[in-house]
Coordinates of C-alpha atoms in Angstrom, one line a residue:
M1 CA 0.0 0.0 0.0
D2 CA 1.2 3.5 -0.8
I3 CA 1.5 5.8 2.2
L4 CA 1.4 9.5 2.6
L5 CA 2.9 10.9 5.9
R6 CA 1.0 14.1 6.2
G7 CA 2.1 17.3 7.9
A8 CA 5.1 16.3 10.0
A9 CA 6.2 18.9 12.6
A10 CA 9.7 18.4 11.2
V11 CA 11.3 16.3 8.6
L12 CA 15.0 15.5 9.1
D13 CA 17.0 14.5 6.1
T14 CA 20.7 13.6 6.4
D15 CA 22.2 13.7 3.0
P16 CA 24.4 15.5 2.1
L17 CA 24.1 17.2 5.5
P18 CA 21.4 17.1 8.1
S19 CA 18.6 19.5 7.3
V20 CA 15.2 20.3 8.9
T21 CA 12.0 21.3 7.1
G22 CA 8.7 22.0 9.0
H23 CA 5.1 21.0 8.2
T24 CA 6.3 18.6 5.5
D25 CA 4.8 15.5 3.8
V26 CA 6.6 12.3 2.7
L27 CA 5.1 10.1 0.0
V28 CA 5.9 6.4 -0.2
E29 CA 5.0 4.5 -3.3
D30 CA 5.9 0.8 -4.0
G31 CA 8.0 0.8 -0.9
L32 CA 10.2 3.7 -2.1
I33 CA 10.3 7.4 -1.1
S34 CA 8.8 9.1 -4.1
A35 CA 8.4 12.7 -2.9
V36 CA 9.2 15.0 0.0
G37 CA 7.4 18.4 0.2
T38 CA 4.5 20.5 1.3
G39 CA 0.9 19.8 0.4
L40 CA 1.7 16.6 -1.6
P41 CA -1.4 15.0 -3.2
S42 CA -2.5 11.7 -1.9
P43 CA -2.5 9.0 -4.6
P44 CA -5.8 7.0 -5.0
G45 CA -6.0 4.2 -2.4
A46 CA -3.0 5.5 -0.4
E47 CA -3.0 5.3 3.4
V48 CA -2.7 8.7 5.0
I49 CA -0.8 8.8 8.3
D50 CA -1.2 11.9 10.3
A51 CA 2.3 13.0 11.2
T52 CA 1.3 16.1 13.1
G53 CA 3.4 16.6 16.2
H54 CA 6.0 14.1 14.9
I55 CA 9.6 14.2 13.7
V56 CA 10.1 12.1 10.5
L57 CA 13.6 10.9 9.8
P58 CA 15.4 8.0 8.1
G59 CA 15.5 4.8 10.1
F60 CA 18.6 4.3 12.3
V61 CA 21.4 1.9 11.3
D62 CA 23.2 -0.3 13.8
T63 CA 26.6 -1.2 12.2
H64 CA 27.6 -4.0 14.5
R65 CA 25.5 -6.0 16.9
H66 CA 25.7 -9.6 18.2
T67 CA 22.0 -9.9 18.0
W68 CA 21.8 -13.5 19.4
Q69 CA 23.0 -12.1 22.8
A70 CA 19.5 -10.9 23.6
T71 CA 19.3 -14.2 25.5
I72 CA 22.0 -13.0 27.9
R73 CA 21.0 -9.3 28.3
A74 CA 22.7 -7.6 31.3
I75 CA 24.4 -10.8 32.3
A76 CA 27.8 -9.0 32.5
P77 CA 27.2 -5.4 33.4
D78 CA 30.6 -4.8 35.1
I79 CA 32.9 -7.0 33.1
S80 CA 36.2 -6.3 31.4
F81 CA 36.9 -7.2 27.8
P82 CA 39.0 -10.3 28.6
G83 CA 36.3 -11.3 31.0
Y84 CA 33.7 -10.9 28.3
L85 CA 35.7 -13.1 25.9
E86 CA 36.0 -15.8 28.5
R87 CA 32.5 -15.8 30.0
V88 CA 30.4 -14.9 27.0
L89 CA 32.2 -16.3 24.0
G90 CA 34.0 -19.1 25.8
G91 CA 31.2 -20.2 28.2
L92 CA 27.7 -19.0 27.2
A93 CA 27.9 -18.9 23.4
P94 CA 28.5 -22.7 23.1
R95 CA 25.4 -23.4 25.2
H96 CA 23.1 -21.8 22.5
R97 CA 21.1 -24.4 20.6
P98 CA 19.6 -23.4 17.3
E99 CA 16.3 -22.6 19.0
D100 CA 18.1 -20.3 21.4
V101 CA 19.7 -18.5 18.5
Y102 CA 16.3 -18.1 16.9
A103 CA 14.8 -16.7 20.1
G104 CA 17.6 -14.3 20.7
N105 CA 17.9 -13.1 17.1
L106 CA 14.1 -12.5 16.8
A107 CA 13.9 -10.7 20.1
G108 CA 17.0 -8.7 19.4
A109 CA 15.8 -7.6 15.9
L110 CA 12.4 -6.7 17.2
E111 CA 14.1 -4.6 19.9
C112 CA 15.8 -2.7 17.1
L113 CA 12.6 -2.1 15.3
N114 CA 10.9 -1.0 18.4
A115 CA 13.7 1.6 18.9
G116 CA 13.6 2.9 15.3
I117 CA 16.6 0.9 14.1
T118 CA 15.5 -0.3 10.7
T119 CA 18.9 -1.6 9.4
L120 CA 21.1 -4.0 11.4
L121 CA 24.5 -5.6 10.7
D122 CA 24.1 -8.8 12.7
W123 CA 27.8 -9.7 13.6
S124 CA 27.0 -13.4 14.2
H125 CA 29.7 -15.5 15.8
V126 CA 27.4 -18.2 17.0
Q127 CA 27.4 -20.1 13.8
F128 CA 28.4 -23.5 15.2
S129 CA 26.4 -25.6 12.7
P130 CA 24.2 -25.2 9.6
A131 CA 21.2 -25.4 11.9
H132 CA 22.4 -22.4 13.9
T133 CA 22.8 -20.4 10.6
E134 CA 19.3 -21.4 9.5
A135 CA 17.9 -20.2 12.8
T136 CA 19.7 -16.9 12.5
V137 CA 18.5 -16.2 9.0
A138 CA 14.9 -17.4 9.8
A139 CA 14.7 -15.0 12.8
L140 CA 16.1 -12.0 10.9
R141 CA 13.6 -12.6 8.0
A142 CA 10.7 -13.2 10.4
S143 CA 11.4 -9.9 12.2
G144 CA 10.9 -7.7 9.2
I145 CA 14.1 -5.8 9.7
R146 CA 16.6 -4.9 7.0
A147 CA 19.7 -6.9 7.8
V148 CA 23.2 -7.6 6.8
L149 CA 24.2 -11.0 8.1
G150 CA 27.9 -10.9 9.1
Y151 CA 28.6 -14.6 8.9
C152 CA 31.4 -15.8 11.2
Y153 CA 32.2 -19.5 11.0
G154 CA 32.3 -21.2 14.3
G155 CA 32.1 -24.9 13.4
P156 CA 34.6 -27.7 14.2
D157 CA 36.2 -28.2 10.8
G158 CA 38.8 -25.5 10.8
P159 CA 39.9 -23.9 7.4
E160 CA 38.0 -26.5 5.4
G161 CA 34.9 -25.7 7.3
I162 CA 35.3 -21.9 6.7
A163 CA 35.4 -22.4 3.0
K164 CA 32.8 -25.1 2.6
E165 CA 30.2 -23.8 5.0
G166 CA 30.8 -20.2 3.9
R167 CA 30.1 -21.1 0.3
R168 CA 27.0 -23.0 1.3
V169 CA 25.6 -20.1 3.2
H170 CA 26.3 -17.8 0.2
R171 CA 24.5 -20.2 -2.2
A172 CA 21.6 -20.6 0.2
Y173 CA 20.9 -17.0 1.2
D174 CA 22.5 -14.6 -1.2
G175 CA 19.7 -12.7 -3.1
V176 CA 16.8 -14.7 -1.6
D177 CA 15.3 -11.8 0.3
P178 CA 15.6 -8.1 -0.7
L179 CA 15.9 -7.2 3.0
L180 CA 18.9 -9.6 3.6
T181 CA 22.4 -9.2 2.4
L182 CA 25.6 -10.9 3.4
A183 CA 29.1 -10.0 4.7
I184 CA 32.0 -12.0 6.1
A185 CA 32.5 -11.3 9.8
A186 CA 36.2 -12.1 10.3
L187 CA 37.8 -13.0 13.6
G188 CA 41.3 -12.6 12.3
P189 CA 44.0 -11.4 12.2
E190 CA 43.7 -9.9 15.8
I191 CA 41.4 -12.3 17.6
V192 CA 42.5 -15.5 15.9
G193 CA 45.8 -16.2 14.2
E194 CA 46.8 -15.1 10.8
A195 CA 46.5 -18.6 9.3
A196 CA 42.8 -18.8 10.1
A197 CA 42.4 -15.2 9.0
A198 CA 43.8 -15.9 5.6
H199 CA 41.0 -18.4 5.0
E200 CA 38.3 -16.0 6.2
W201 CA 39.6 -13.2 4.0
R202 CA 40.1 -15.5 1.0
L203 CA 36.5 -16.6 1.3
A204 CA 35.3 -13.0 1.3
R205 CA 37.4 -12.2 -1.7
D206 CA 36.3 -15.3 -3.6
L207 CA 32.6 -14.6 -3.0
G208 CA 32.9 -10.8 -3.6
L209 CA 31.6 -10.0 -0.1
P210 CA 32.5 -7.1 2.2
V211 CA 34.4 -7.8 5.5
T212 CA 33.5 -6.6 8.9
V213 CA 36.3 -7.3 11.4
H214 CA 37.3 -6.5 15.0
M215 CA 40.6 -4.7 14.3
G216 CA 42.2 -1.9 16.2
G217 CA 40.7 -2.6 19.6
H218 CA 43.4 -4.8 21.1
G219 CA 46.2 -2.4 21.8
R220 CA 48.6 -0.4 19.6
D221 CA 51.0 -3.3 18.7
S222 CA 48.1 -5.6 17.7
A223 CA 46.6 -2.8 15.6
E224 CA 49.9 -2.2 13.8
R225 CA 50.4 -6.0 13.1
G226 CA 46.9 -6.3 11.8
L227 CA 47.2 -3.6 9.3
A228 CA 50.6 -5.0 8.2
F229 CA 48.9 -8.4 7.7
L230 CA 46.3 -6.8 5.4
R231 CA 48.9 -4.9 3.4
E232 CA 51.3 -7.8 3.0
N233 CA 48.5 -10.1 1.7
G234 CA 47.0 -7.6 -0.7
L235 CA 43.8 -7.3 1.4
F236 CA 44.0 -3.6 2.5
G237 CA 41.4 -1.8 0.5
P238 CA 37.6 -0.9 0.1
G239 CA 34.8 -3.0 1.5
I240 CA 36.3 -3.4 5.0
T241 CA 34.7 -2.1 8.2
Y242 CA 37.0 -1.8 11.2
V243 CA 35.1 -2.5 14.4
H244 CA 36.6 -0.8 17.5
P245 CA 39.3 1.2 15.7
N246 CA 40.4 2.7 19.1
H247 CA 44.1 2.2 18.9
Y248 CA 44.8 3.3 15.4
T249 CA 46.9 6.5 15.1
D250 CA 45.5 9.5 13.1
E251 CA 47.9 8.5 10.3
D252 CA 46.5 4.9 10.3
L253 CA 42.9 6.3 10.1
K254 CA 43.9 8.5 7.2
R255 CA 45.3 5.4 5.4
I256 CA 42.1 3.5 6.1
A257 CA 40.0 6.5 4.7
D258 CA 42.2 6.6 1.6
S259 CA 41.8 2.8 1.1
G260 CA 38.0 3.1 1.1
G261 CA 37.5 1.5 4.5
T262 CA 34.9 2.4 7.1
A263 CA 34.6 2.3 10.9
S264 CA 32.1 1.0 13.4
V265 CA 32.3 2.6 16.9
S266 CA 30.6 1.2 20.0
P267 CA 31.0 4.3 22.2
L268 CA 29.4 2.9 25.4
V269 CA 30.7 -0.7 25.4
E270 CA 34.2 0.3 24.3
V271 CA 34.5 2.5 27.4
E272 CA 32.7 0.1 29.7
L273 CA 34.8 -3.0 28.8
G274 CA 38.1 -1.1 28.8
I275 CA 38.7 -1.5 25.0
G276 CA 39.8 2.1 24.8
Y277 CA 38.6 5.6 24.2
P278 CA 36.3 5.6 21.1
A279 CA 37.9 6.9 17.9
T280 CA 34.6 8.5 16.8
G281 CA 35.8 12.0 16.1
R282 CA 39.3 11.1 15.1
A283 CA 38.0 8.6 12.5
R284 CA 35.6 11.1 11.0
A285 CA 38.2 13.9 11.0
A286 CA 40.4 11.5 9.0
G287 CA 37.6 11.0 6.5
V288 CA 36.5 7.6 7.5
P289 CA 32.7 7.0 7.2
T290 CA 31.8 6.1 10.8
G291 CA 28.7 4.4 12.1
L292 CA 27.4 3.6 15.6
S293 CA 27.1 0.1 17.2
A294 CA 25.3 -1.3 20.2
D295 CA 27.7 -4.3 20.1
T296 CA 26.3 -6.4 22.9
V297 CA 23.3 -6.1 25.2
A298 CA 25.1 -8.4 27.6
S299 CA 26.8 -5.3 29.0
G300 CA 25.2 -2.3 27.2
P301 CA 22.0 -0.7 25.9
G302 CA 20.4 -1.7 22.6
D303 CA 18.8 1.6 21.5
M304 CA 20.3 4.2 19.2
F305 CA 19.4 7.1 21.5
G306 CA 21.8 5.9 24.2
L307 CA 24.5 5.4 21.6
M308 CA 24.1 8.9 20.1
R309 CA 24.3 10.5 23.5
A310 CA 27.4 8.4 24.5
A311 CA 29.2 9.3 21.2
Y312 CA 28.3 13.0 21.6
T313 CA 29.2 13.4 25.2
L314 CA 32.5 11.5 24.9
E315 CA 33.6 13.6 22.0
R316 CA 32.6 16.8 23.7
A317 CA 34.5 15.7 26.8
R318 CA 37.8 15.4 24.8
G319 CA 37.3 18.9 23.4
S320 CA 35.9 17.9 20.0
E321 CA 33.5 20.2 18.2
V322 CA 31.2 17.3 17.1
T323 CA 27.6 18.5 16.9
T324 CA 24.3 16.8 17.3
R325 CA 23.9 16.9 13.5
D326 CA 27.2 15.0 13.1
V327 CA 25.9 12.3 15.5
L328 CA 22.6 12.0 13.7
R329 CA 24.4 11.5 10.5
M330 CA 26.4 8.7 12.0
A331 CA 23.2 7.0 13.2
T332 CA 21.6 7.2 9.7
I333 CA 23.3 7.8 6.3
E334 CA 26.9 7.3 7.5
G335 CA 25.9 4.1 9.2
A336 CA 24.2 3.0 5.9
E337 CA 27.5 3.7 4.1
V338 CA 29.4 1.6 6.6
V339 CA 27.2 -1.5 6.1
G340 CA 27.3 -1.1 2.3
L341 CA 23.7 0.2 1.9
G342 CA 24.3 3.9 1.4
E343 CA 22.5 3.8 -1.9
V344 CA 19.6 1.9 -0.4
T345 CA 18.7 3.6 2.9
G346 CA 19.8 6.1 5.5
S347 CA 18.4 9.3 4.0
L348 CA 15.1 10.7 2.5
R349 CA 16.5 10.9 -1.1
V350 CA 13.8 10.2 -3.6
G351 CA 14.1 6.6 -4.9
K352 CA 15.5 5.2 -1.7
Q353 CA 13.8 2.5 0.3
A354 CA 11.2 3.9 2.6
D355 CA 12.9 3.0 5.9
L356 CA 11.3 5.7 8.1
V357 CA 10.7 6.6 11.7
L358 CA 8.2 8.9 13.3
V359 CA 9.3 10.2 16.7
R360 CA 6.9 12.1 18.9
A361 CA 7.8 15.7 19.3
D362 CA 4.9 16.4 21.6
S363 CA 5.9 14.1 24.5
L364 CA 7.1 15.2 27.9
A365 CA 10.6 14.0 26.8
T366 CA 10.8 16.1 23.6
A367 CA 8.4 19.0 23.6
P368 CA 8.7 21.8 22.6
A369 CA 11.6 20.6 20.4
H370 CA 13.0 24.1 19.5
D371 CA 15.8 22.3 17.7
P372 CA 14.4 19.0 16.3
V373 CA 17.8 17.5 15.8
G374 CA 18.9 18.5 19.3
A375 CA 15.6 17.1 20.8
L376 CA 16.1 13.8 18.9
V377 CA 19.7 13.3 19.9
L378 CA 19.8 14.6 23.4
S379 CA 16.2 14.2 24.7
A380 CA 14.2 11.5 22.9
D381 CA 14.1 7.8 24.0
T382 CA 12.5 4.6 22.8
S383 CA 9.2 5.5 24.2
C384 CA 9.0 8.4 21.8
V385 CA 9.2 6.1 18.7
D386 CA 5.7 6.1 17.5
T387 CA 5.7 4.6 14.0
V388 CA 8.4 2.6 12.0
L389 CA 8.4 1.6 8.3
V390 CA 10.8 -0.8 6.6
A391 CA 10.6 -0.8 2.8
G392 CA 7.3 1.0 3.0
R393 CA 5.8 -1.6 5.3
V394 CA 4.5 -0.4 8.7
V395 CA 6.1 -2.5 11.4
K396 CA 5.3 -0.3 14.4
R397 CA 2.2 1.9 14.7
D398 CA 1.0 4.1 17.6
G399 CA 3.9 2.9 19.8
R400 CA 3.1 -0.9 19.3
L401 CA 5.0 -3.4 17.2
L402 CA 2.8 -5.1 14.6
H403 CA 3.0 -8.6 13.0
H404 CA 4.3 -10.3 16.1
D405 CA 3.0 -11.8 19.3
V406 CA 5.4 -9.9 21.6
P407 CA 4.4 -11.8 24.8
A408 CA 5.1 -15.1 23.0
V409 CA 8.4 -13.8 21.7
L410 CA 9.4 -12.9 25.3
A411 CA 8.2 -16.2 26.7
S412 CA 10.4 -18.0 24.2
L413 CA 13.3 -15.7 25.1
R414 CA 12.9 -16.4 28.8
E415 CA 12.9 -20.2 28.1
S416 CA 16.1 -19.9 26.1
A417 CA 17.7 -17.6 28.7
A418 CA 17.0 -20.1 31.4
H419 CA 18.7 -22.9 29.4
V420 CA 21.7 -20.8 28.4
A421 CA 22.4 -19.3 31.8
A422 CA 21.6 -22.4 33.9

């Protein structure tokens, strides 16, 4: 169904720079944004949504989230990064059955939609078997979110398994759903050794897939060795997202920018786990497209409002002149560029997918919203997210998720959580 969003209090676009227009309409036809303006005519048969008192903006983009970890939310609130690796990846992850992965991924993806996150890079290192992968994909597709599956092989068959199973996943899921795309989530060269890393990166190159990789967050020496590995093996170039680039120098970040690389910053979790001070402002100053990431709800929040505020305040604390408009751009179009979907979503450009969020500007948290961008970044919270569209389909309306029995989803999540944490 075509949709006309009528008379928004403010419409925030983000490309090329954040801009605000008042009392504006947005027309959605065939799942795409077809017009943005004042007094737009309603096509025959279109649904008209009254956007009075709302801020309309592109959906948020989470550039790195271990979505399956919804089963272990807040299980490690005061943990260090080594402790996280030991307890979560070493202990709790292997306890996840395929049905637990499904429960966590579905609940985690719905959490995103409820908070206005319409695009998600699911950095999934719980792929212990084909059944785990099938559960992951099924949950993402059932949720209705736009997702990039960052596939990270976790099976028992070493390099042969990486190649064989990675190719099977590519054959099975590449191009089967317009809302689902693929990337290789690589553990190496900084978390696992360079030999294993070579197989991960070769698979990505052979399949023509982008790479999202935890690099730069394990100390200066490790960061330097990792970049050397990429250069020596002819891998340093475009299509790479560096997750937690905390320990790169400004010169390193400039080289990454020149190579066509991007960055994903988890401003709250990086500080909390002791990974390092977020490189948010330094990366953007170097010209690296930079997106925001919730990372893990095992020890952090899952909404974009908390991430935007963390990124903003940490940058201001170090003397940066980052603005609320910069942060909004990171949460939308810049995040879309990071996950390889900058031509698909992240702004209100005509012809893009209608991934849209209506945030109440008339709530006690946001009114009177003198500066709509400031109100959104500094004041709003998940309770203000009224309506959410993905590809022109309404997935949340009047503050309630549609298409899912949320109590049943939560009951399944509780059952899985009890098993995993027993």
